[in-house]
Short mmCIF file of C-alpha atoms in Angstrom, two decimals:
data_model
loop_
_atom_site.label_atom_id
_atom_site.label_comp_id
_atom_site.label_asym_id
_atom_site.label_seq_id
_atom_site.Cartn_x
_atom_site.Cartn_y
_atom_site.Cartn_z
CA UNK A 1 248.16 118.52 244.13
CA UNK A 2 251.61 116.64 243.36
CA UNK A 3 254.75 116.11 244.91
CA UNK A 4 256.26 119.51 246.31
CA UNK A 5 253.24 121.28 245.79
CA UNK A 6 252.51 123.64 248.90
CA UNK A 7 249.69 125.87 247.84
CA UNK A 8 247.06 126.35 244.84
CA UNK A 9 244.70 128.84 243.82
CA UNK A 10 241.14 128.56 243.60
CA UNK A 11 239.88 129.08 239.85
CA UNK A 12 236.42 128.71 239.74
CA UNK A 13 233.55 126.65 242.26
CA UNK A 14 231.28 124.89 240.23
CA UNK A 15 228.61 123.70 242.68
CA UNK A 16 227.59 126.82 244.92
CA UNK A 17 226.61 127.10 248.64
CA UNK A 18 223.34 124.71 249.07
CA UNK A 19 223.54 122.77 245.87
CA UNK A 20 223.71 118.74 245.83
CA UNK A 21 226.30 117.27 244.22
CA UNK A 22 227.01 113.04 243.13
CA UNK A 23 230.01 111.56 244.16
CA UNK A 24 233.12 112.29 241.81
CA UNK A 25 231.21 115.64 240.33
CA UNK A 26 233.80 118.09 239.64
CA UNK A 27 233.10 120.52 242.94
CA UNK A 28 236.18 123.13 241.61
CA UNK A 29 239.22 124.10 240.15
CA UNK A 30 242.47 124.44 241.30
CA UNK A 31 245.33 125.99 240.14
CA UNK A 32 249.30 125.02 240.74
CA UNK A 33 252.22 126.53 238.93
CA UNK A 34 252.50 122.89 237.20
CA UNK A 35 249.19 122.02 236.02
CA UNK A 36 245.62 122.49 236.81
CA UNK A 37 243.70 120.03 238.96
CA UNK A 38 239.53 119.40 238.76
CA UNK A 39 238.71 118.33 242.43
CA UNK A 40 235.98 115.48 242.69
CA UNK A 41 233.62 115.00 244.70
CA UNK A 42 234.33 112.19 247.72
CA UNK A 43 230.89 111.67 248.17
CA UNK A 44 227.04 112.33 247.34
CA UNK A 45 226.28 115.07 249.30
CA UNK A 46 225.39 119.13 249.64
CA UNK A 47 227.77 121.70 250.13
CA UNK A 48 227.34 123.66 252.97
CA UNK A 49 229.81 126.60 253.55
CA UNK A 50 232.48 127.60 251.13
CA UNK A 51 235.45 128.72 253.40
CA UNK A 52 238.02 130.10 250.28
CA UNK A 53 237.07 131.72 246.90
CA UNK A 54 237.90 131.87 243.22
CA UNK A 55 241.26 133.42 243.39
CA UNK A 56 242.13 132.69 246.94
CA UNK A 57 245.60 131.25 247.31
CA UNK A 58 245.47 128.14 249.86
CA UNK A 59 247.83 126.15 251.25
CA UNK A 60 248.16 122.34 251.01
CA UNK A 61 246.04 120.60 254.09
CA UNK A 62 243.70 123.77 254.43
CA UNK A 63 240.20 122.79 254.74
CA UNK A 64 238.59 124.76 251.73
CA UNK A 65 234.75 123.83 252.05
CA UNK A 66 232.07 121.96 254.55
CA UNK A 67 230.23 118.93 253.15
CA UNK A 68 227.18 117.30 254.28
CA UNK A 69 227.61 113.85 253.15
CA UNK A 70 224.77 111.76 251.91
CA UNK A 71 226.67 108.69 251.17
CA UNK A 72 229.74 106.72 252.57
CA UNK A 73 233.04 108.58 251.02
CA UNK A 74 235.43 106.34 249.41
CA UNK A 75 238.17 107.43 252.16
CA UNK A 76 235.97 106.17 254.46
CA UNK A 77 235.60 102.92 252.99
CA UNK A 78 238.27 101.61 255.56
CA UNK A 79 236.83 98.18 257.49
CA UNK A 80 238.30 97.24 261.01
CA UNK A 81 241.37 95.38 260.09
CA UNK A 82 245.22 95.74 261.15
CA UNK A 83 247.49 98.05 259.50
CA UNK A 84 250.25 95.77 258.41
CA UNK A 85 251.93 92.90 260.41
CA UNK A 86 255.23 94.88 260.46
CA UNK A 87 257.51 96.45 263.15
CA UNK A 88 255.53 96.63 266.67
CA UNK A 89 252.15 96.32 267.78
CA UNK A 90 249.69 96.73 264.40
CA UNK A 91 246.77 99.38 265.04
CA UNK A 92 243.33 98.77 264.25
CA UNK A 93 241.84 101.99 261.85
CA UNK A 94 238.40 102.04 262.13
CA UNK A 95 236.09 103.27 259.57
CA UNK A 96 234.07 106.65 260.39
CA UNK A 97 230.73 107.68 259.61
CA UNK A 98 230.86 110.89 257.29
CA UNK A 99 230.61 114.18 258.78
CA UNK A 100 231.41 117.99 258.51
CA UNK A 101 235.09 117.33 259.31
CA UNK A 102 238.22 115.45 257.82
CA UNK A 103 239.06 111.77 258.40
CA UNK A 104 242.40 111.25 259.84
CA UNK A 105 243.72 108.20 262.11
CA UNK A 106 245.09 109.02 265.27
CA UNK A 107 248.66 106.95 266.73
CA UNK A 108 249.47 107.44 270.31
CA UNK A 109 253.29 106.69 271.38
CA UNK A 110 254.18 107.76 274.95
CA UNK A 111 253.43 111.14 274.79
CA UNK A 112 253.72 111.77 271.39
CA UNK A 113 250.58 111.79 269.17
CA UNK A 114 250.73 111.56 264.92
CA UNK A 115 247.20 112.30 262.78
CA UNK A 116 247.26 110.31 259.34
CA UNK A 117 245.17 111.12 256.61
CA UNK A 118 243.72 107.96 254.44
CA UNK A 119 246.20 108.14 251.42
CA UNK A 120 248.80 108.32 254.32
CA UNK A 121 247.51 105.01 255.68
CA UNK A 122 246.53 103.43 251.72
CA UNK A 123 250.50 103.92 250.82
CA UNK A 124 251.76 102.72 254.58
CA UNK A 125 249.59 99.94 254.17
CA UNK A 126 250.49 98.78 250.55
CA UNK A 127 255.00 99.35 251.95
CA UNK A 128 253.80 97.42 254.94
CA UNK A 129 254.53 100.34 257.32
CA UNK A 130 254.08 100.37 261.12
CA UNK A 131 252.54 103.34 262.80
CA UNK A 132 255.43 103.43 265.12
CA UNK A 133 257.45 103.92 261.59
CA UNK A 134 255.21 106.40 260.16
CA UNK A 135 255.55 108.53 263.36
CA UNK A 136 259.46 108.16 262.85
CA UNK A 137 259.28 109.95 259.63
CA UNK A 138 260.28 113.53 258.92
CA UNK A 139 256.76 115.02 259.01
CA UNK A 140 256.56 118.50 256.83
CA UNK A 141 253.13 119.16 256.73
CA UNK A 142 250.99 121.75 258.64
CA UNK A 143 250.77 121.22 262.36
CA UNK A 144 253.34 118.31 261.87
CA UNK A 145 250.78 116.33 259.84
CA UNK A 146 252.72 113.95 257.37
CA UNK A 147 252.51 114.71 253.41
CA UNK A 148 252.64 111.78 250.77
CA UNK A 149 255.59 113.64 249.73
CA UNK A 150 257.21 113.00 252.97
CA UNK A 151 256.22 109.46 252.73
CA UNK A 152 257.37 108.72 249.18
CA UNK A 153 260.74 110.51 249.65
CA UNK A 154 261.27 107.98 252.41
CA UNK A 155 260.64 105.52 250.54
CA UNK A 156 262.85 106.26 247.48
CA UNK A 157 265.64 107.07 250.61
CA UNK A 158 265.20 103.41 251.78
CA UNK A 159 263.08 103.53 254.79
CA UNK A 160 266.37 104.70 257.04
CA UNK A 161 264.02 104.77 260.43
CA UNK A 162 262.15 101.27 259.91
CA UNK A 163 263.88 100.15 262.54
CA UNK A 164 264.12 102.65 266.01
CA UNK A 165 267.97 103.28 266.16
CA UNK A 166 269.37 104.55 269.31
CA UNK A 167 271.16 108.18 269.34
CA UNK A 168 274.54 107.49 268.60
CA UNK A 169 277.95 109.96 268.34
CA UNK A 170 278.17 111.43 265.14
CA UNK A 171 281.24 109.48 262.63
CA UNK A 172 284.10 112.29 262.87
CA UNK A 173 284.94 110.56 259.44
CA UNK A 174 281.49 111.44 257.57
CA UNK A 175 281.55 114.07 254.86
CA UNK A 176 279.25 117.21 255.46
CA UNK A 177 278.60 119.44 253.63
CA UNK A 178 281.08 122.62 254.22
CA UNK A 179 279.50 125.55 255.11
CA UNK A 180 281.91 128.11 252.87
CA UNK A 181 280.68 131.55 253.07
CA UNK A 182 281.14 132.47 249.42
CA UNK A 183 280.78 135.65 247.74
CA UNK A 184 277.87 135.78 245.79
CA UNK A 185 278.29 138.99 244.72
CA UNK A 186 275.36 141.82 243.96
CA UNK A 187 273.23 142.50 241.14
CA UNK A 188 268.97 142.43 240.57
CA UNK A 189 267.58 139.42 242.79
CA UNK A 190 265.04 137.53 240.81
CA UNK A 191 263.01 135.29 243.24
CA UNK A 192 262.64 131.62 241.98
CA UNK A 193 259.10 131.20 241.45
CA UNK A 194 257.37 127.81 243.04
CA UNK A 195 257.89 125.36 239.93
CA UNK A 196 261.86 126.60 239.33
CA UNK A 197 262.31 125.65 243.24
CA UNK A 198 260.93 122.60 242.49
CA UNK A 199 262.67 121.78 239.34
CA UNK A 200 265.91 123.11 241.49
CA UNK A 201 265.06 120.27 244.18
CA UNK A 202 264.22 117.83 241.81
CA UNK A 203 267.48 117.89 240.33
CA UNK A 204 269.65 117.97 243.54
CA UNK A 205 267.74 114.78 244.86
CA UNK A 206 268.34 112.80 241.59
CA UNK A 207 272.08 114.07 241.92
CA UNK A 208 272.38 112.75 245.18
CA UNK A 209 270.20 109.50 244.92
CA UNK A 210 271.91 108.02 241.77
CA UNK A 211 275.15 108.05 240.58
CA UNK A 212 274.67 109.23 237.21
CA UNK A 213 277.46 107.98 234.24
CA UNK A 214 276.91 109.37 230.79
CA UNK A 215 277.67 107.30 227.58
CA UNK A 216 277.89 108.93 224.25
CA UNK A 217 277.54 107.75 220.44
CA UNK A 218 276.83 109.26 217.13
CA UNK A 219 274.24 108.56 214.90
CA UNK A 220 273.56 108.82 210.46
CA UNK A 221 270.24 110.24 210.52
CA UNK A 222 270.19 111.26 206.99
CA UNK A 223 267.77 108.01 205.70
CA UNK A 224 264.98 109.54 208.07
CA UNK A 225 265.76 113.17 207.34
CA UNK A 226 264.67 112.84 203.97
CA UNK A 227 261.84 110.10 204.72
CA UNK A 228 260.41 112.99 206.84
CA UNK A 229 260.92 115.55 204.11
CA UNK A 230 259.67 113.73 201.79
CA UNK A 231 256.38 112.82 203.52
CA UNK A 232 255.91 115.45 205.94
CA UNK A 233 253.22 117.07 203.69
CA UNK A 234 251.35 114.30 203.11
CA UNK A 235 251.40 113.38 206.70
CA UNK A 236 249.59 116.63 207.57
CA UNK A 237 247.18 116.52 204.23
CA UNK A 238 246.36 112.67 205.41
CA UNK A 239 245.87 112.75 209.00
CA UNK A 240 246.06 116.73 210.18
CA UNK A 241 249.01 116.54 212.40
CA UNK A 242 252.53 117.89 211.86
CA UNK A 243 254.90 115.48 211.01
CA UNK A 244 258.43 116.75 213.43
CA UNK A 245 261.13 114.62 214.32
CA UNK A 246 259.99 113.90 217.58
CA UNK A 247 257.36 111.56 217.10
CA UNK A 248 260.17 109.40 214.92
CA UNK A 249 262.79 109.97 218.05
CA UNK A 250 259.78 108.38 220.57
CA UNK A 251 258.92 105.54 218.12
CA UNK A 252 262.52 104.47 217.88
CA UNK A 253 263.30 104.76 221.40
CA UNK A 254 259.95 102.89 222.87
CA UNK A 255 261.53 99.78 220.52
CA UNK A 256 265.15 100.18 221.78
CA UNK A 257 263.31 100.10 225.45
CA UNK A 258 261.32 96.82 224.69
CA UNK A 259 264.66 94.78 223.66
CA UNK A 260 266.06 96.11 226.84
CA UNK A 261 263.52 96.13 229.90
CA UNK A 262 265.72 97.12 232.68
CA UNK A 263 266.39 100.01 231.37
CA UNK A 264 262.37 100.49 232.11
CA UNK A 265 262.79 100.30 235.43
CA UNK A 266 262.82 102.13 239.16
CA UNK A 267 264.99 100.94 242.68
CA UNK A 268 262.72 100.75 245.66
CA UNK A 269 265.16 99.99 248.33
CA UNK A 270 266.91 97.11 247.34
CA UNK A 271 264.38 95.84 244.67
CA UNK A 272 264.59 96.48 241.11
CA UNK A 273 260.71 97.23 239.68
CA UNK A 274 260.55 96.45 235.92
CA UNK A 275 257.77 98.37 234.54
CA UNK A 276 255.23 96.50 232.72
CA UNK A 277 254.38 99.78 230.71
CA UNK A 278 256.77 102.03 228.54
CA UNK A 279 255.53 106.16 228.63
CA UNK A 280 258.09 108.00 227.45
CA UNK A 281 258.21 111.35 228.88
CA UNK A 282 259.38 114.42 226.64
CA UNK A 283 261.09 117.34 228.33
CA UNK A 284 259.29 120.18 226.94
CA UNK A 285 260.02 123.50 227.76
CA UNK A 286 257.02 126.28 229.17
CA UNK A 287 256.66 129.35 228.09
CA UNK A 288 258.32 131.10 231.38
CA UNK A 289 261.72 129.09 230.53
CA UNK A 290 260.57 125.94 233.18
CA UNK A 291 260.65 122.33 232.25
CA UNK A 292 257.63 119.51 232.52
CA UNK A 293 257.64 116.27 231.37
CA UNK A 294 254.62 115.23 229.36
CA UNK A 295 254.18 111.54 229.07
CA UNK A 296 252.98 109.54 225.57
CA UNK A 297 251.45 106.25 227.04
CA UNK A 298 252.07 103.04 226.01
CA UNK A 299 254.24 104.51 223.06
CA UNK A 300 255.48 101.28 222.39
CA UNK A 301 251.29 99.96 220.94
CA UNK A 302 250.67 103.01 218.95
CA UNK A 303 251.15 103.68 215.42
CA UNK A 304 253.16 106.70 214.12
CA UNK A 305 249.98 108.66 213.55
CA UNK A 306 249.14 108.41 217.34
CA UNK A 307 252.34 109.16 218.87
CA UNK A 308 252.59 112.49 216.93
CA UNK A 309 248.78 113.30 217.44
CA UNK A 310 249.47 112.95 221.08
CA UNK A 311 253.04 114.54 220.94
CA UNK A 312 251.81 117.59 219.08
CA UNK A 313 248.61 117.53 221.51
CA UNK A 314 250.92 117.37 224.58
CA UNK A 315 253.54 120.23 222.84
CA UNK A 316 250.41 122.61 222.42
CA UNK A 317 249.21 122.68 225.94
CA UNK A 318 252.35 122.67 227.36
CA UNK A 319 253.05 125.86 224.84
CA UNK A 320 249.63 127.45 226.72
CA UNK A 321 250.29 126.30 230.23
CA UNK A 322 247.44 123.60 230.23
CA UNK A 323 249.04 120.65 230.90
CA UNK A 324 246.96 118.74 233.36
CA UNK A 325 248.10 116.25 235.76
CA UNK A 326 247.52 113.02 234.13
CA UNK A 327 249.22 114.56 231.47
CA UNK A 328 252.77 114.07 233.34
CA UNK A 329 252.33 111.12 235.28
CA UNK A 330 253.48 107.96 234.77
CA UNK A 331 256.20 108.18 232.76
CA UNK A 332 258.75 105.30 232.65
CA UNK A 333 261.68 106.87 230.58
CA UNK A 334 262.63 110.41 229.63
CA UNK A 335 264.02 112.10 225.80
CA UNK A 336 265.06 115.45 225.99
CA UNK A 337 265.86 117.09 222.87
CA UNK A 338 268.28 119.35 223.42
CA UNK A 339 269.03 119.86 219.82
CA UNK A 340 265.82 122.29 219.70
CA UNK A 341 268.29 124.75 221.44
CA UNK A 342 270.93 124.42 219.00
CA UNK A 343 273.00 122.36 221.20
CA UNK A 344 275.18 119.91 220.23
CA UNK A 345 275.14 117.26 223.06
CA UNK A 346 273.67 117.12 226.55
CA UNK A 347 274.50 115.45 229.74
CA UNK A 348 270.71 115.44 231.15
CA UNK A 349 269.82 114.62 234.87
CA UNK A 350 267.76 111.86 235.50
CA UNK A 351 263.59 112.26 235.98
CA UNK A 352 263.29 110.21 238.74
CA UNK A 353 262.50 107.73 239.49
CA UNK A 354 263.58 106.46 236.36
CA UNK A 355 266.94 105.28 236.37
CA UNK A 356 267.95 106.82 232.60
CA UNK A 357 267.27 109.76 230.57
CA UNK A 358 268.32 109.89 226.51
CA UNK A 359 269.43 113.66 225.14
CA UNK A 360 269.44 114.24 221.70
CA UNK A 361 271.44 116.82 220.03
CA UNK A 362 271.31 118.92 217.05
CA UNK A 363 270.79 117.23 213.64
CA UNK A 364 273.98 118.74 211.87
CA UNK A 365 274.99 118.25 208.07
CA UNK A 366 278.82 117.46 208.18
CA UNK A 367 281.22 115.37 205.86
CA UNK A 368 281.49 111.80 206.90
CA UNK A 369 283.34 108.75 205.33
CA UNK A 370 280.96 106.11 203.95
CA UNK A 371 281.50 102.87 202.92
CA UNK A 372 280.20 102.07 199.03
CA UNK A 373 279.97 99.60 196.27
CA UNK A 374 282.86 101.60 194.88
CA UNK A 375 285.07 101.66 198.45
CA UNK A 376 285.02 104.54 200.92
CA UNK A 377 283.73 108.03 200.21
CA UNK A 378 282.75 111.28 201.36
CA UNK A 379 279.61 112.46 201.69
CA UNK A 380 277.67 115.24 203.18
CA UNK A 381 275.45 113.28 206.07
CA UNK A 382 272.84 114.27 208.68
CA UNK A 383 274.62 113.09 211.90
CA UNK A 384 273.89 113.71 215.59
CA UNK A 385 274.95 113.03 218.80
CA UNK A 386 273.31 111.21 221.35
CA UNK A 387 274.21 110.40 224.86
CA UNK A 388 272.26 108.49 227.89
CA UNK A 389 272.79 109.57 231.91
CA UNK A 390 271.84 106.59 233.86
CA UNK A 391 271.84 105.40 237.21
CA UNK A 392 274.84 103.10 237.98
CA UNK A 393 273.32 101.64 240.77
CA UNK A 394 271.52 99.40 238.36
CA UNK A 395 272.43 100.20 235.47
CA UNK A 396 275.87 98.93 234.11
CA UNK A 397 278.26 100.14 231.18
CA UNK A 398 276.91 97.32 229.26
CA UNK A 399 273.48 97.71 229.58
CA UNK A 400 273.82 101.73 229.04
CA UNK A 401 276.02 101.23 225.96
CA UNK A 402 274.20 98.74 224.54
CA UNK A 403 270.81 100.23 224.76
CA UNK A 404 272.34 103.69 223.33
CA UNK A 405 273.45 102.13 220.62
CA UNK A 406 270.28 100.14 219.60
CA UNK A 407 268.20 103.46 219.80
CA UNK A 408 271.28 105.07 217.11
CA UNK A 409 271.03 101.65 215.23
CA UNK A 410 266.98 102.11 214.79
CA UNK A 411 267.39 105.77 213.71
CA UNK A 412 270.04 105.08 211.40
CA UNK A 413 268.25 101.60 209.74
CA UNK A 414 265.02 103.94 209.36
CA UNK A 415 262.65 101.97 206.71
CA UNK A 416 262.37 104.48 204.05
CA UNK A 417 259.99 102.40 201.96
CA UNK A 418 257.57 102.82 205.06
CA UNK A 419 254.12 103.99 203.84
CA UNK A 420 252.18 106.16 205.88
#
């Protein structure tokens, strides 16, 4: 269901007790406070017993249904062969015939004893993770099973337990956290509902995995002001989507990104993964006040006609709380247009695990000095502030400064002989 996610509701069954179903039919719906999720089938098959109902709210890991597979599941597609060649002794996972319960892999260390699921054991695999490491990491699952969330976040932290570290005394010189007993005062207590908890962790991790610099310049956006209000009409009459600013803002930025990859890129560990593809995500905010992150693909192949089809298409589901979850993945760099609140500048945190994020203030007519054919001049200009948080682990002054200013330098060299 996604990263954080710990329960969903059931919207609808679409294959009732009995009925045969092909592998990857759609067997229900499922419901998250982010998105909505169609499950697929693993298998061909017929499904037997139906343990939760439409509306039933279920946790993450809870078996839901009974299957009686006709066909070899794709998690089950797993021949005899070792795990990885990493830290200790590799394990042999064995593939298992389909039945009427889930496949896990079982890891026996001393006493201890760790169940992994198949995604556990595709991503372990890929990282070229031991068993003996898997069962070292911080399991948060039910019954101590281990979540890809647990797995991923261990990742991103650097694999601190690849290695088995003996217990050692505790640095008297490390910083902890102070436990101040602070007066919170009283008032109405408004319980954070499941998505602001996890936008709330979200942010806190990206806090404390990068440390986040912000660089700030100005931009003359008053050539593309009036190309867009010039030709925002017959945008709409030619190809039926709203012509806003953002579709401009994503064009110009997808550019700035391909003259400077490693800003397009994530830290795993101590490597530096420059993304073949730029998505640029768009902070968009829901209805009940939460944020999401839709994601144009590949903005830097499309025309300006797709970009705002697909913005406007992302904007409106987002506006009715149908964002799905291919909808949000993948995205590579993140805009957030703070203007649309009236504000003048932002200092955004980072999406990670993107290692930069681009805010975008209000568009503000103001005097400015110009230069002209007959010397300087003042004139009344659309300007706006921009400013980029990005992670100074890889990311250095130059790099930051110099991308910032190539996305200002493409908004304020807009073509305005551009045809549509």
């Amino acid at each position: 269901m996604g990263e954080s996610i710990t329960e969903g509701t059931i919207i609808d069954w679409l294959v009732a007790e009995g009925d045969v179903f092909n592998e990857e039919d759609t067997l229900l719906e499922v419901a998250t406070d982010k998105v909505d999720n169609e499950v697929p089938a693993p298998c061909s098959g017929t499904l037997v017993k139906v343990l939760f109902h439409a509306k039933d709210v279920v946790p993450v890991g809870e078996v839901i249904a009974i299957l009686e597979a006709s066909g070899v599941a794709k998690t089950d597609r797993l021949k005899e062969e070792p795990l990885n060649e990493g830290v200790g002794t590799p394990k042999t996972v064995k593939a298992r015939k389909p039945s009427n319960q889930p496949v896990f892999a079982t890891a026996s260390s001393g006493e201890n004893s760790h169940f992994f699921s198949p995604l556990i054991l595709s991503i372990a695999k890929e990282h070229h993770i031991s068993f003996e490491e898997l069962g070292r990491i911080p399991a948060t699952g039910k019954e101590g099973r281990l979540r890809k969330s647990d797995v991923m976040n261990y990742i991103a932290d650097g694999r601190p337990y690849k290695f088995q570290v003996p217990n050692v005394a505790q640095d008297p010189t490390a910083y902890r956290i102070p436990q101040l007993n602070l007066d919170k005062g009283s008032g109405k207590i408004i319980e954070m509902d499941r998505m602001r908890q996890m936008i709330a962790d979200h942010m806190v991790y990206s806090k404390h995995t990068s440390p986040h610099v912000t660089a700030y310049v100005e931009a003359d956006l008053t050539e593309m002001v009036q190309w867009r209000n010039e030709n925002k009409v017959a945008f709409q009459e030619q190809y039926g989507e709203r012509l806003t600013f953002t579709p401009l803002f994503v064009e110009a930025v997808a550019k700035a990104v391909k003259d400077f990859p490693m800003i397009n890129v994530s830290v795993d560990g101590a490597n530096i993964i420059v993304k073949d593809d730029i998505n640029i995500g768009m902070a968009t905010a829901l209805p009940n006040g939460n944020l999401i992150v839709p994601v144009v693909k590949n903005a830097d192949q499309k025309e300006l006609k797709q970009v705002a089809s697909e913005v406007n298409f992302l904007a409106n589901k987002a506006r009715e709380n149908k964002l799905n979850g291919d909808d949000i993945k993948g995205s590579t760099f993140t805009i957030s247009n703070v203007g649309t609140f009236g504000s003048l500048m932002g200092t955004p945190i980072i999406n990670q695990p993107e290692v930069a994020i681009l805010a975008l203030g209000i568009i503000k007519k103001r005097p400015e000095v110009i230069t002209t054919e007959k010397g300087d001049e003042i004139a009344i200009r659309s300007m706006m502030y921009l400013s980029l948080s990005f992670d100074h682990r890889v990311v250095d002054g130059y790099l930051g400064g110099s991308f910032l200013r190539r996305v200002a330098d493409y908004f304020e060299k807009f073509n305005t002989n551009r045809t549509l």
